[in-house]
PDB file of C-alpha atoms in Angstrom:
ATOM      1  CA  MET A   1     257.842  54.067 182.165  1.00  0.00           C
ATOM      2  CA  ILE A   2     257.766  56.400 179.052  1.00  0.00           C
ATOM      3  CA  ARG A   3     255.043  55.519 177.177  1.00  0.00           C
ATOM      4  CA  ALA A   4     255.350  57.441 173.299  1.00  0.00           C
ATOM      5  CA  LEU A   5     251.550  57.909 171.150  1.00  0.00           C
ATOM      6  CA  VAL A   6     253.427  57.593 167.378  1.00  0.00           C
ATOM      7  CA  THR A   7     250.995  58.489 164.494  1.00  0.00           C
ATOM      8  CA  GLY A   8     251.026  57.396 160.943  1.00  0.00           C
ATOM      9  CA  ALA A   9     253.007  54.444 162.945  1.00  0.00           C
ATOM     10  CA  GLY A  10     252.172  53.087 159.703  1.00  0.00           C
ATOM     11  CA  GLY A  11     253.820  54.715 157.156  1.00  0.00           C
ATOM     12  CA  PHE A  12     257.648  55.711 155.905  1.00  0.00           C
ATOM     13  CA  ILE A  13     258.566  57.179 158.571  1.00  0.00           C
ATOM     14  CA  GLY A  14     256.016  56.433 162.039  1.00  0.00           C
ATOM     15  CA  SER A  15     256.872  52.513 161.953  1.00  0.00           C
ATOM     16  CA  ALA A  16     260.788  53.066 161.837  1.00  0.00           C
ATOM     17  CA  LEU A  17     259.947  55.040 164.831  1.00  0.00           C
ATOM     18  CA  ALA A  18     257.786  53.056 166.574  1.00  0.00           C
ATOM     19  CA  GLU A  19     260.582  49.991 166.345  1.00  0.00           C
ATOM     20  CA  GLU A  20     263.277  52.016 167.669  1.00  0.00           C
ATOM     21  CA  LEU A  21     261.537  53.670 170.454  1.00  0.00           C
ATOM     22  CA  LEU A  22     260.899  49.804 171.252  1.00  0.00           C
ATOM     23  CA  ALA A  23     264.638  49.080 171.157  1.00  0.00           C
ATOM     24  CA  ARG A  24     264.988  51.439 173.214  1.00  0.00           C
ATOM     25  CA  GLY A  25     262.395  50.236 176.251  1.00  0.00           C
ATOM     26  CA  TYR A  26     259.697  52.639 175.587  1.00  0.00           C
ATOM     27  CA  ALA A  27     256.216  51.926 175.458  1.00  0.00           C
ATOM     28  CA  VAL A  28     254.610  52.833 172.246  1.00  0.00           C
ATOM     29  CA  ARG A  29     250.619  53.291 171.483  1.00  0.00           C
ATOM     30  CA  ALA A  30     250.467  53.500 167.918  1.00  0.00           C
ATOM     31  CA  MET A  31     247.390  55.000 165.999  1.00  0.00           C
ATOM     32  CA  THR A  32     247.556  53.553 162.302  1.00  0.00           C
ATOM     33  CA  HIS A  33     244.807  52.847 159.233  1.00  0.00           C
ATOM     34  CA  ARG A  34     247.277  50.006 159.117  1.00  0.00           C
ATOM     35  CA  PRO A  35     246.540  48.301 162.497  1.00  0.00           C
ATOM     36  CA  HIS A  36     247.434  44.881 161.641  1.00  0.00           C
ATOM     37  CA  ALA A  37     251.000  45.158 160.184  1.00  0.00           C
ATOM     38  CA  LEU A  38     252.377  47.169 163.391  1.00  0.00           C
ATOM     39  CA  PRO A  39     254.741  45.400 165.781  1.00  0.00           C
ATOM     40  CA  SER A  40     254.576  42.834 167.845  1.00  0.00           C
ATOM     41  CA  GLY A  41     254.028  44.904 171.616  1.00  0.00           C
ATOM     42  CA  VAL A  42     252.878  48.352 170.287  1.00  0.00           C
ATOM     43  CA  GLU A  43     249.868  49.008 171.627  1.00  0.00           C
ATOM     44  CA  SER A  44     247.001  50.150 168.880  1.00  0.00           C
ATOM     45  CA  ALA A  45     244.644  52.842 169.204  1.00  0.00           C
ATOM     46  CA  ALA A  46     242.154  53.983 166.792  1.00  0.00           C
ATOM     47  CA  GLY A  47     242.296  58.201 165.486  1.00  0.00           C
ATOM     48  CA  ASP A  48     241.616  59.993 162.857  1.00  0.00           C
ATOM     49  CA  LEU A  49     243.336  63.720 162.946  1.00  0.00           C
ATOM     50  CA  THR A  50     240.021  65.297 160.998  1.00  0.00           C
ATOM     51  CA  ASP A  51     237.850  64.260 163.811  1.00  0.00           C
ATOM     52  CA  PRO A  52     238.521  65.265 166.899  1.00  0.00           C
ATOM     53  CA  ASP A  53     235.880  62.804 168.591  1.00  0.00           C
ATOM     54  CA  SER A  54     238.271  59.938 167.456  1.00  0.00           C
ATOM     55  CA  LEU A  55     240.955  60.981 168.922  1.00  0.00           C
ATOM     56  CA  ARG A  56     239.583  61.210 172.369  1.00  0.00           C
ATOM     57  CA  GLY A  57     241.908  59.636 174.829  1.00  0.00           C
ATOM     58  CA  VAL A  58     244.327  58.664 172.123  1.00  0.00           C
ATOM     59  CA  ALA A  59     247.192  60.716 174.546  1.00  0.00           C
ATOM     60  CA  ASP A  60     246.310  59.487 177.793  1.00  0.00           C
ATOM     61  CA  ASP A  61     249.742  58.743 179.809  1.00  0.00           C
ATOM     62  CA  CYS A  62     252.153  59.177 177.172  1.00  0.00           C
ATOM     63  CA  THR A  63     254.688  61.723 178.242  1.00  0.00           C
ATOM     64  CA  TRP A  64     255.516  61.792 174.574  1.00  0.00           C
ATOM     65  CA  VAL A  65     253.830  62.813 171.474  1.00  0.00           C
ATOM     66  CA  PHE A  66     254.911  62.257 167.825  1.00  0.00           C
ATOM     67  CA  ASN A  67     253.005  62.923 165.149  1.00  0.00           C
ATOM     68  CA  CYS A  68     253.903  61.776 161.605  1.00  0.00           C
ATOM     69  CA  ALA A  69     251.098  61.477 160.042  1.00  0.00           C
ATOM     70  CA  GLY A  70     250.399  63.858 157.520  1.00  0.00           C
ATOM     71  CA  TYR A  71     249.294  64.015 153.049  1.00  0.00           C
ATOM     72  CA  ALA A  72     252.240  64.405 151.081  1.00  0.00           C
ATOM     73  CA  HIS A  73     250.865  64.475 148.224  1.00  0.00           C
ATOM     74  CA  ALA A  74     252.363  67.885 146.959  1.00  0.00           C
ATOM     75  CA  THR A  75     249.986  69.552 144.624  1.00  0.00           C
ATOM     76  CA  ASP A  76     248.359  72.310 144.753  1.00  0.00           C
ATOM     77  CA  SER A  77     244.879  70.893 143.316  1.00  0.00           C
ATOM     78  CA  ASP A  78     244.877  69.247 146.814  1.00  0.00           C
ATOM     79  CA  ALA A  79     244.481  72.694 149.076  1.00  0.00           C
ATOM     80  CA  GLY A  80     242.143  71.458 150.791  1.00  0.00           C
ATOM     81  CA  ARG A  81     242.852  68.560 152.069  1.00  0.00           C
ATOM     82  CA  HIS A  82     246.139  69.592 152.872  1.00  0.00           C
ATOM     83  CA  ARG A  83     244.866  71.941 155.000  1.00  0.00           C
ATOM     84  CA  ALA A  84     242.628  69.235 156.545  1.00  0.00           C
ATOM     85  CA  VAL A  85     245.084  66.729 157.793  1.00  0.00           C
ATOM     86  CA  ASN A  86     248.698  68.523 158.724  1.00  0.00           C
ATOM     87  CA  PHE A  87     246.904  72.325 159.083  1.00  0.00           C
ATOM     88  CA  GLN A  88     243.860  71.302 161.294  1.00  0.00           C
ATOM     89  CA  GLY A  89     244.582  67.738 162.244  1.00  0.00           C
ATOM     90  CA  VAL A  90     247.732  69.249 164.015  1.00  0.00           C
ATOM     91  CA  ALA A  91     245.286  70.983 166.328  1.00  0.00           C
ATOM     92  CA  ASN A  92     243.309  68.731 167.108  1.00  0.00           C
ATOM     93  CA  LEU A  93     246.220  66.577 168.536  1.00  0.00           C
ATOM     94  CA  ALA A  94     247.798  69.089 169.948  1.00  0.00           C
ATOM     95  CA  LYS A  95     243.985  69.798 171.792  1.00  0.00           C
ATOM     96  CA  GLU A  96     244.248  66.588 172.833  1.00  0.00           C
ATOM     97  CA  ALA A  97     247.829  65.656 173.804  1.00  0.00           C
ATOM     98  CA  ARG A  98     247.152  69.073 175.715  1.00  0.00           C
ATOM     99  CA  ARG A  99     244.476  67.934 177.421  1.00  0.00           C
ATOM    100  CA  ALA A 100     246.409  64.418 178.321  1.00  0.00           C
ATOM    101  CA  GLY A 101     249.088  66.712 180.312  1.00  0.00           C
ATOM    102  CA  VAL A 102     251.751  65.339 177.660  1.00  0.00           C
ATOM    103  CA  ARG A 103     255.167  66.425 178.123  1.00  0.00           C
ATOM    104  CA  THR A 104     256.001  66.958 174.941  1.00  0.00           C
ATOM    105  CA  PHE A 105     255.123  66.553 171.464  1.00  0.00           C
ATOM    106  CA  VAL A 106     257.364  66.245 168.391  1.00  0.00           C
ATOM    107  CA  GLN A 107     255.875  67.541 164.969  1.00  0.00           C
ATOM    108  CA  PHE A 108     257.288  66.115 161.923  1.00  0.00           C
ATOM    109  CA  SER A 109     257.520  69.068 159.679  1.00  0.00           C
ATOM    110  CA  SER A 110     259.100  69.817 156.661  1.00  0.00           C
ATOM    111  CA  VAL A 111     262.396  72.163 154.921  1.00  0.00           C
ATOM    112  CA  LYS A 112     259.213  73.063 153.045  1.00  0.00           C
ATOM    113  CA  ALA A 113     257.107  75.230 156.008  1.00  0.00           C
ATOM    114  CA  GLN A 114     260.330  77.381 156.409  1.00  0.00           C
ATOM    115  CA  THR A 115     259.118  81.121 155.098  1.00  0.00           C
ATOM    116  CA  PRO A 116     259.259  82.608 152.190  1.00  0.00           C
ATOM    117  CA  ALA A 117     259.486  78.688 151.083  1.00  0.00           C
ATOM    118  CA  ALA A 118     256.427  78.109 152.343  1.00  0.00           C
ATOM    119  CA  ASP A 119     254.361  78.801 148.237  1.00  0.00           C
ATOM    120  CA  ASP A 120     252.676  75.301 148.018  1.00  0.00           C
ATOM    121  CA  ALA A 121     249.447  74.065 149.636  1.00  0.00           C
ATOM    122  CA  TYR A 122     252.357  71.008 151.344  1.00  0.00           C
ATOM    123  CA  GLY A 123     254.359  73.728 152.941  1.00  0.00           C
ATOM    124  CA  GLN A 124     251.813  76.701 153.481  1.00  0.00           C
ATOM    125  CA  ALA A 125     249.795  73.690 155.842  1.00  0.00           C
ATOM    126  CA  LYS A 126     252.822  72.986 157.668  1.00  0.00           C
ATOM    127  CA  LEU A 127     253.783  76.720 158.142  1.00  0.00           C
ATOM    128  CA  ALA A 128     250.228  76.646 159.433  1.00  0.00           C
ATOM    129  CA  ALA A 129     250.691  73.461 161.731  1.00  0.00           C
ATOM    130  CA  GLU A 130     253.575  75.126 163.432  1.00  0.00           C
ATOM    131  CA  ARG A 131     252.089  78.359 164.085  1.00  0.00           C
ATOM    132  CA  ALA A 132     248.879  76.225 166.065  1.00  0.00           C
ATOM    133  CA  LEU A 133     251.150  74.326 167.864  1.00  0.00           C
ATOM    134  CA  ALA A 134     253.287  77.178 168.498  1.00  0.00           C
ATOM    135  CA  ALA A 135     249.966  78.456 170.560  1.00  0.00           C
ATOM    136  CA  SER A 136     248.097  75.644 171.492  1.00  0.00           C
ATOM    137  CA  GLY A 137     249.217  75.609 175.284  1.00  0.00           C
ATOM    138  CA  LEU A 138     251.460  72.541 175.374  1.00  0.00           C
ATOM    139  CA  GLU A 139     254.645  72.681 177.617  1.00  0.00           C
ATOM    140  CA  ARG A 140     257.182  71.570 175.480  1.00  0.00           C
ATOM    141  CA  ILE A 141     256.964  71.816 171.528  1.00  0.00           C
ATOM    142  CA  ALA A 142     259.996  70.453 168.941  1.00  0.00           C
ATOM    143  CA  ILE A 143     259.474  70.851 165.327  1.00  0.00           C
ATOM    144  CA  LEU A 144     261.595  69.267 163.541  1.00  0.00           C
ATOM    145  CA  ARG A 145     262.259  69.888 159.769  1.00  0.00           C
ATOM    146  CA  PRO A 146     263.450  67.025 157.638  1.00  0.00           C
ATOM    147  CA  ALA A 147     265.046  68.080 154.305  1.00  0.00           C
ATOM    148  CA  LEU A 148     264.152  65.117 152.181  1.00  0.00           C
ATOM    149  CA  VAL A 149     264.232  61.601 153.667  1.00  0.00           C
ATOM    150  CA  TYR A 150     265.928  58.381 151.919  1.00  0.00           C
ATOM    151  CA  GLY A 151     265.780  54.950 153.761  1.00  0.00           C
ATOM    152  CA  PRO A 152     264.125  51.618 153.121  1.00  0.00           C
ATOM    153  CA  GLY A 153     260.827  51.577 152.206  1.00  0.00           C
ATOM    154  CA  CYS A 154     260.829  55.265 151.474  1.00  0.00           C
ATOM    155  CA  LYS A 155     259.278  56.547 147.639  1.00  0.00           C
ATOM    156  CA  GLY A 156     259.074  59.797 145.937  1.00  0.00           C
ATOM    157  CA  ASN A 157     261.652  61.076 143.663  1.00  0.00           C
ATOM    158  CA  LEU A 158     264.602  59.869 145.588  1.00  0.00           C
ATOM    159  CA  ALA A 159     263.408  56.280 144.804  1.00  0.00           C
ATOM    160  CA  ARG A 160     262.114  56.984 141.735  1.00  0.00           C
ATOM    161  CA  MET A 161     265.346  58.167 140.597  1.00  0.00           C
ATOM    162  CA  PHE A 162     266.920  54.835 142.271  1.00  0.00           C
ATOM    163  CA  GLU A 163     264.836  53.273 139.812  1.00  0.00           C
ATOM    164  CA  ALA A 164     265.781  54.247 136.957  1.00  0.00           C
ATOM    165  CA  VAL A 165     269.551  54.609 137.598  1.00  0.00           C
ATOM    166  CA  ARG A 166     269.440  50.560 138.251  1.00  0.00           C
ATOM    167  CA  LEU A 167     266.779  49.726 135.214  1.00  0.00           C
ATOM    168  CA  ARG A 168     269.409  52.715 133.378  1.00  0.00           C
ATOM    169  CA  ARG A 169     266.511  54.722 132.140  1.00  0.00           C
ATOM    170  CA  LEU A 170     268.842  57.514 133.363  1.00  0.00           C
ATOM    171  CA  PRO A 171     271.098  59.195 131.067  1.00  0.00           C
ATOM    172  CA  PRO A 172     274.207  61.012 133.872  1.00  0.00           C
ATOM    173  CA  LEU A 173     273.160  64.080 134.532  1.00  0.00           C
ATOM    174  CA  PRO A 174     275.287  67.404 134.432  1.00  0.00           C
ATOM    175  CA  ARG A 175     277.627  67.528 135.525  1.00  0.00           C
ATOM    176  CA  VAL A 176     276.545  71.253 137.456  1.00  0.00           C
ATOM    177  CA  HIS A 177     277.383  72.600 141.138  1.00  0.00           C
ATOM    178  CA  ASN A 178     273.345  72.986 142.934  1.00  0.00           C
ATOM    179  CA  ARG A 179     273.664  72.402 146.565  1.00  0.00           C
ATOM    180  CA  ARG A 180     270.489  69.774 148.251  1.00  0.00           C
ATOM    181  CA  SER A 181     270.088  68.275 152.012  1.00  0.00           C
ATOM    182  CA  LEU A 182     269.454  64.567 152.788  1.00  0.00           C
ATOM    183  CA  ILE A 183     268.800  62.862 155.574  1.00  0.00           C
ATOM    184  CA  ASP A 184     268.634  59.175 156.346  1.00  0.00           C
ATOM    185  CA  LEU A 185     265.682  57.908 158.009  1.00  0.00           C
ATOM    186  CA  ARG A 186     268.119  55.944 160.918  1.00  0.00           C
ATOM    187  CA  ASP A 187     269.547  60.236 161.606  1.00  0.00           C
ATOM    188  CA  LEU A 188     266.493  61.694 161.566  1.00  0.00           C
ATOM    189  CA  ILE A 189     265.175  58.975 163.785  1.00  0.00           C
ATOM    190  CA  SER A 190     267.469  59.366 166.540  1.00  0.00           C
ATOM    191  CA  VAL A 191     266.924  63.071 166.051  1.00  0.00           C
ATOM    192  CA  ALA A 192     263.807  62.791 166.982  1.00  0.00           C
ATOM    193  CA  LEU A 193     264.535  60.781 170.117  1.00  0.00           C
ATOM    194  CA  LEU A 194     266.962  63.321 171.150  1.00  0.00           C
ATOM    195  CA  ALA A 195     264.477  66.018 170.812  1.00  0.00           C
ATOM    196  CA  ALA A 196     262.219  64.155 172.797  1.00  0.00           C
ATOM    197  CA  GLN A 197     264.332  63.801 175.699  1.00  0.00           C
ATOM    198  CA  ASP A 198     265.669  67.452 175.784  1.00  0.00           C
ATOM    199  CA  THR A 199     263.320  70.642 173.780  1.00  0.00           C
ATOM    200  CA  PRO A 200     262.962  73.100 176.576  1.00  0.00           C
ATOM    201  CA  LEU A 201     260.095  75.171 177.563  1.00  0.00           C
ATOM    202  CA  GLY A 202     258.411  76.181 174.994  1.00  0.00           C
ATOM    203  CA  THR A 203     258.852  75.414 171.375  1.00  0.00           C
ATOM    204  CA  SER A 204     261.298  74.570 168.982  1.00  0.00           C
ATOM    205  CA  VAL A 205     262.230  74.356 165.581  1.00  0.00           C
ATOM    206  CA  TYR A 206     265.480  72.037 163.989  1.00  0.00           C
ATOM    207  CA  THR A 207     266.562  71.676 160.565  1.00  0.00           C
ATOM    208  CA  VAL A 208     267.205  68.037 160.021  1.00  0.00           C
ATOM    209  CA  THR A 209     270.363  66.992 157.382  1.00  0.00           C
ATOM    210  CA  ASP A 210     272.727  65.231 156.871  1.00  0.00           C
ATOM    211  CA  GLY A 211     275.194  68.349 157.330  1.00  0.00           C
ATOM    212  CA  ARG A 212     276.484  67.649 153.854  1.00  0.00           C
ATOM    213  CA  ALA A 213     275.699  69.697 149.833  1.00  0.00           C
ATOM    214  CA  TYR A 214     275.273  66.805 147.432  1.00  0.00           C
ATOM    215  CA  SER A 215     274.373  68.742 143.611  1.00  0.00           C
ATOM    216  CA  THR A 216     272.210  65.964 141.585  1.00  0.00           C
ATOM    217  CA  ARG A 217     275.450  64.628 139.535  1.00  0.00           C
ATOM    218  CA  ASP A 218     276.832  62.945 142.832  1.00  0.00           C
ATOM    219  CA  ILE A 219     273.695  61.631 144.015  1.00  0.00           C
ATOM    220  CA  GLN A 220     273.387  59.481 140.985  1.00  0.00           C
ATOM    221  CA  ASP A 221     276.877  59.033 141.397  1.00  0.00           C
ATOM    222  CA  GLU A 222     276.590  57.941 144.794  1.00  0.00           C
ATOM    223  CA  MET A 223     273.168  55.163 143.593  1.00  0.00           C
ATOM    224  CA  TYR A 224     275.912  54.030 140.802  1.00  0.00           C
ATOM    225  CA  LEU A 225     278.520  53.026 143.543  1.00  0.00           C
ATOM    226  CA  ALA A 226     275.666  51.362 145.261  1.00  0.00           C
ATOM    227  CA  LEU A 227     274.763  49.991 142.502  1.00  0.00           C
ATOM    228  CA  GLY A 228     278.005  48.175 142.144  1.00  0.00           C
ATOM    229  CA  ARG A 229     278.892  50.248 138.676  1.00  0.00           C
ATOM    230  CA  ALA A 230     281.522  52.776 137.864  1.00  0.00           C
ATOM    231  CA  PRO A 231     280.284  56.478 137.505  1.00  0.00           C
ATOM    232  CA  PRO A 232     280.131  56.946 133.040  1.00  0.00           C
ATOM    233  CA  ARG A 233     282.994  60.430 132.944  1.00  0.00           C
ATOM    234  CA  TRP A 234     280.123  61.796 130.393  1.00  0.00           C
ATOM    235  CA  GLY A 235     277.186  63.777 131.341  1.00  0.00           C
ATOM    236  CA  LEU A 236     274.042  65.273 129.341  1.00  0.00           C
ATOM    237  CA  PRO A 237     275.106  68.747 128.685  1.00  0.00           C
ATOM    238  CA  ALA A 238     273.110  71.487 130.615  1.00  0.00           C
ATOM    239  CA  TRP A 239     272.076  73.614 129.065  1.00  0.00           C
ATOM    240  CA  GLY A 240     269.588  70.974 127.048  1.00  0.00           C
ATOM    241  CA  LEU A 241     268.116  70.131 129.902  1.00  0.00           C
ATOM    242  CA  THR A 242     267.143  74.129 129.918  1.00  0.00           C
ATOM    243  CA  ALA A 243     266.160  74.247 126.315  1.00  0.00           C
ATOM    244  CA  LEU A 244     263.826  71.498 127.264  1.00  0.00           C
ATOM    245  CA  ALA A 245     262.193  72.995 130.231  1.00  0.00           C
ATOM    246  CA  ALA A 246     261.557  75.700 128.368  1.00  0.00           C
ATOM    247  CA  VAL A 247     259.725  74.357 125.599  1.00  0.00           C
ATOM    248  CA  SER A 248     257.837  72.108 127.909  1.00  0.00           C
ATOM    249  CA  ARG A 249     255.908  73.314 130.807  1.00  0.00           C
ATOM    250  CA  ARG A 250     255.754  69.502 131.967  1.00  0.00           C
ATOM    251  CA  ALA A 251     259.104  69.386 132.052  1.00  0.00           C
ATOM    252  CA  ARG A 252     259.356  72.005 133.231  1.00  0.00           C
ATOM    253  CA  GLY A 253     259.246  70.738 136.932  1.00  0.00           C
ATOM    254  CA  SER A 254     261.515  68.070 136.324  1.00  0.00           C
ATOM    255  CA  VAL A 255     263.940  69.902 135.508  1.00  0.00           C
ATOM    256  CA  GLU A 256     264.256  72.484 137.824  1.00  0.00           C
ATOM    257  CA  ARG A 257     264.318  69.623 140.899  1.00  0.00           C
ATOM    258  CA  LEU A 258     267.158  68.239 138.559  1.00  0.00           C
ATOM    259  CA  LEU A 259     269.106  71.137 138.339  1.00  0.00           C
ATOM    260  CA  GLY A 260     267.589  73.672 141.283  1.00  0.00           C
ATOM    261  CA  ASP A 261     269.275  73.805 144.815  1.00  0.00           C
ATOM    262  CA  ALA A 262     267.297  73.490 147.881  1.00  0.00           C
ATOM    263  CA  TRP A 263     270.144  73.355 150.773  1.00  0.00           C
ATOM    264  CA  TYR A 264     269.593  74.053 154.516  1.00  0.00           C
ATOM    265  CA  ASP A 265     271.568  74.535 157.644  1.00  0.00           C
ATOM    266  CA  SER A 266     271.384  71.856 160.741  1.00  0.00           C
ATOM    267  CA  GLU A 267     273.946  73.613 162.497  1.00  0.00           C
ATOM    268  CA  PRO A 268     271.703  75.167 164.830  1.00  0.00           C
ATOM    269  CA  THR A 269     269.986  71.944 165.855  1.00  0.00           C
ATOM    270  CA  VAL A 270     273.587  69.982 165.663  1.00  0.00           C
ATOM    271  CA  GLN A 271     274.639  72.765 168.292  1.00  0.00           C
ATOM    272  CA  ARG A 272     271.804  72.345 170.276  1.00  0.00           C
ATOM    273  CA  LEU A 273     270.655  68.973 170.464  1.00  0.00           C
ATOM    274  CA  GLY A 274     273.783  67.610 169.765  1.00  0.00           C
ATOM    275  CA  PHE A 275     273.093  65.148 166.917  1.00  0.00           C
ATOM    276  CA  ARG A 276     276.028  64.146 164.886  1.00  0.00           C
ATOM    277  CA  PRO A 277     274.950  62.394 162.022  1.00  0.00           C
ATOM    278  CA  ARG A 278     275.942  58.305 161.307  1.00  0.00           C
ATOM    279  CA  TYR A 279     274.681  57.433 157.935  1.00  0.00           C
ATOM    280  CA  GLN A 280     275.834  58.566 154.490  1.00  0.00           C
ATOM    281  CA  LEU A 281     274.200  58.234 151.289  1.00  0.00           C
ATOM    282  CA  SER A 282     275.785  55.227 150.683  1.00  0.00           C
ATOM    283  CA  ASP A 283     274.374  53.564 153.409  1.00  0.00           C
ATOM    284  CA  GLY A 284     271.518  54.266 153.006  1.00  0.00           C
ATOM    285  CA  LEU A 285     271.152  53.228 149.640  1.00  0.00           C
ATOM    286  CA  ARG A 286     272.740  50.218 150.576  1.00  0.00           C
ATOM    287  CA  ALA A 287     269.569  49.697 152.539  1.00  0.00           C
ATOM    288  CA  MET A 288     267.210  50.433 150.075  1.00  0.00           C
ATOM    289  CA  LEU A 289     268.670  47.774 147.462  1.00  0.00           C
ATOM    290  CA  ARG A 290     269.152  44.989 150.502  1.00  0.00           C
ATOM    291  CA  GLU A 291     265.366  45.658 150.807  1.00  0.00           C
ATOM    292  CA  ASN A 292     264.731  44.954 147.758  1.00  0.00           C
ATOM    293  CA  GLN A 293     266.446  41.760 147.295  1.00  0.00           C
TER     294      GLN A 293
END
């Protein structure tokens, strides 16, 4: 039987992956700081990515390793933590996986690792980890670079935006034509399993999106619809937000995220893995609502 090691198995992505592996009949070993939260049937393994000695044996008898563990706070003030966990921790795990004879190592990286876009501590550490994996000597490496991931249990900007819309605290945004990429958690898990099964020898990098380009207002309108509300016909003027960003450093980052582009081409992933997204943003938003009811 194929056995898979899932690190970060108590997190948003790792927990969903562990459950899907179990559902498909695979043996699952999970490394997490919250073993009490693991589903029945999952083997718990203790380990810390930043402590190489603690990783000894965690990948023994495993065919696949899925590294979902990481430090996600994208602030440059945490650069040391990003490097310790997101770079050196991955290198430590790769070394142990190679010793254990793992067939395929699947790394959950980020679109922020794409050069020259890797311009913050998080993206730089993710890119350094990718390079360390490529030099690790592992037989097969699949690097997943997902766009913004949404679904039940997600946190971050999209979840906060959805809550603000639900509570009527976010006015209708401008209808600017920016382009952003997203991916439903369930589709990301499907890509991870395809990559584990079909990645060729060497290192392969897969950008993972649902193939669509959303404006920020498109996303907000989908949120209105998921909540059973008609999207307003009006929106704030873009020039008003731009002016706010010009005079307020605190607001600048938020405005840039709202009006800026973050679109990525995932067509090569579609071609190489035969991946076809099954879920739309509306599906994921409704699933998020059901979870919170």
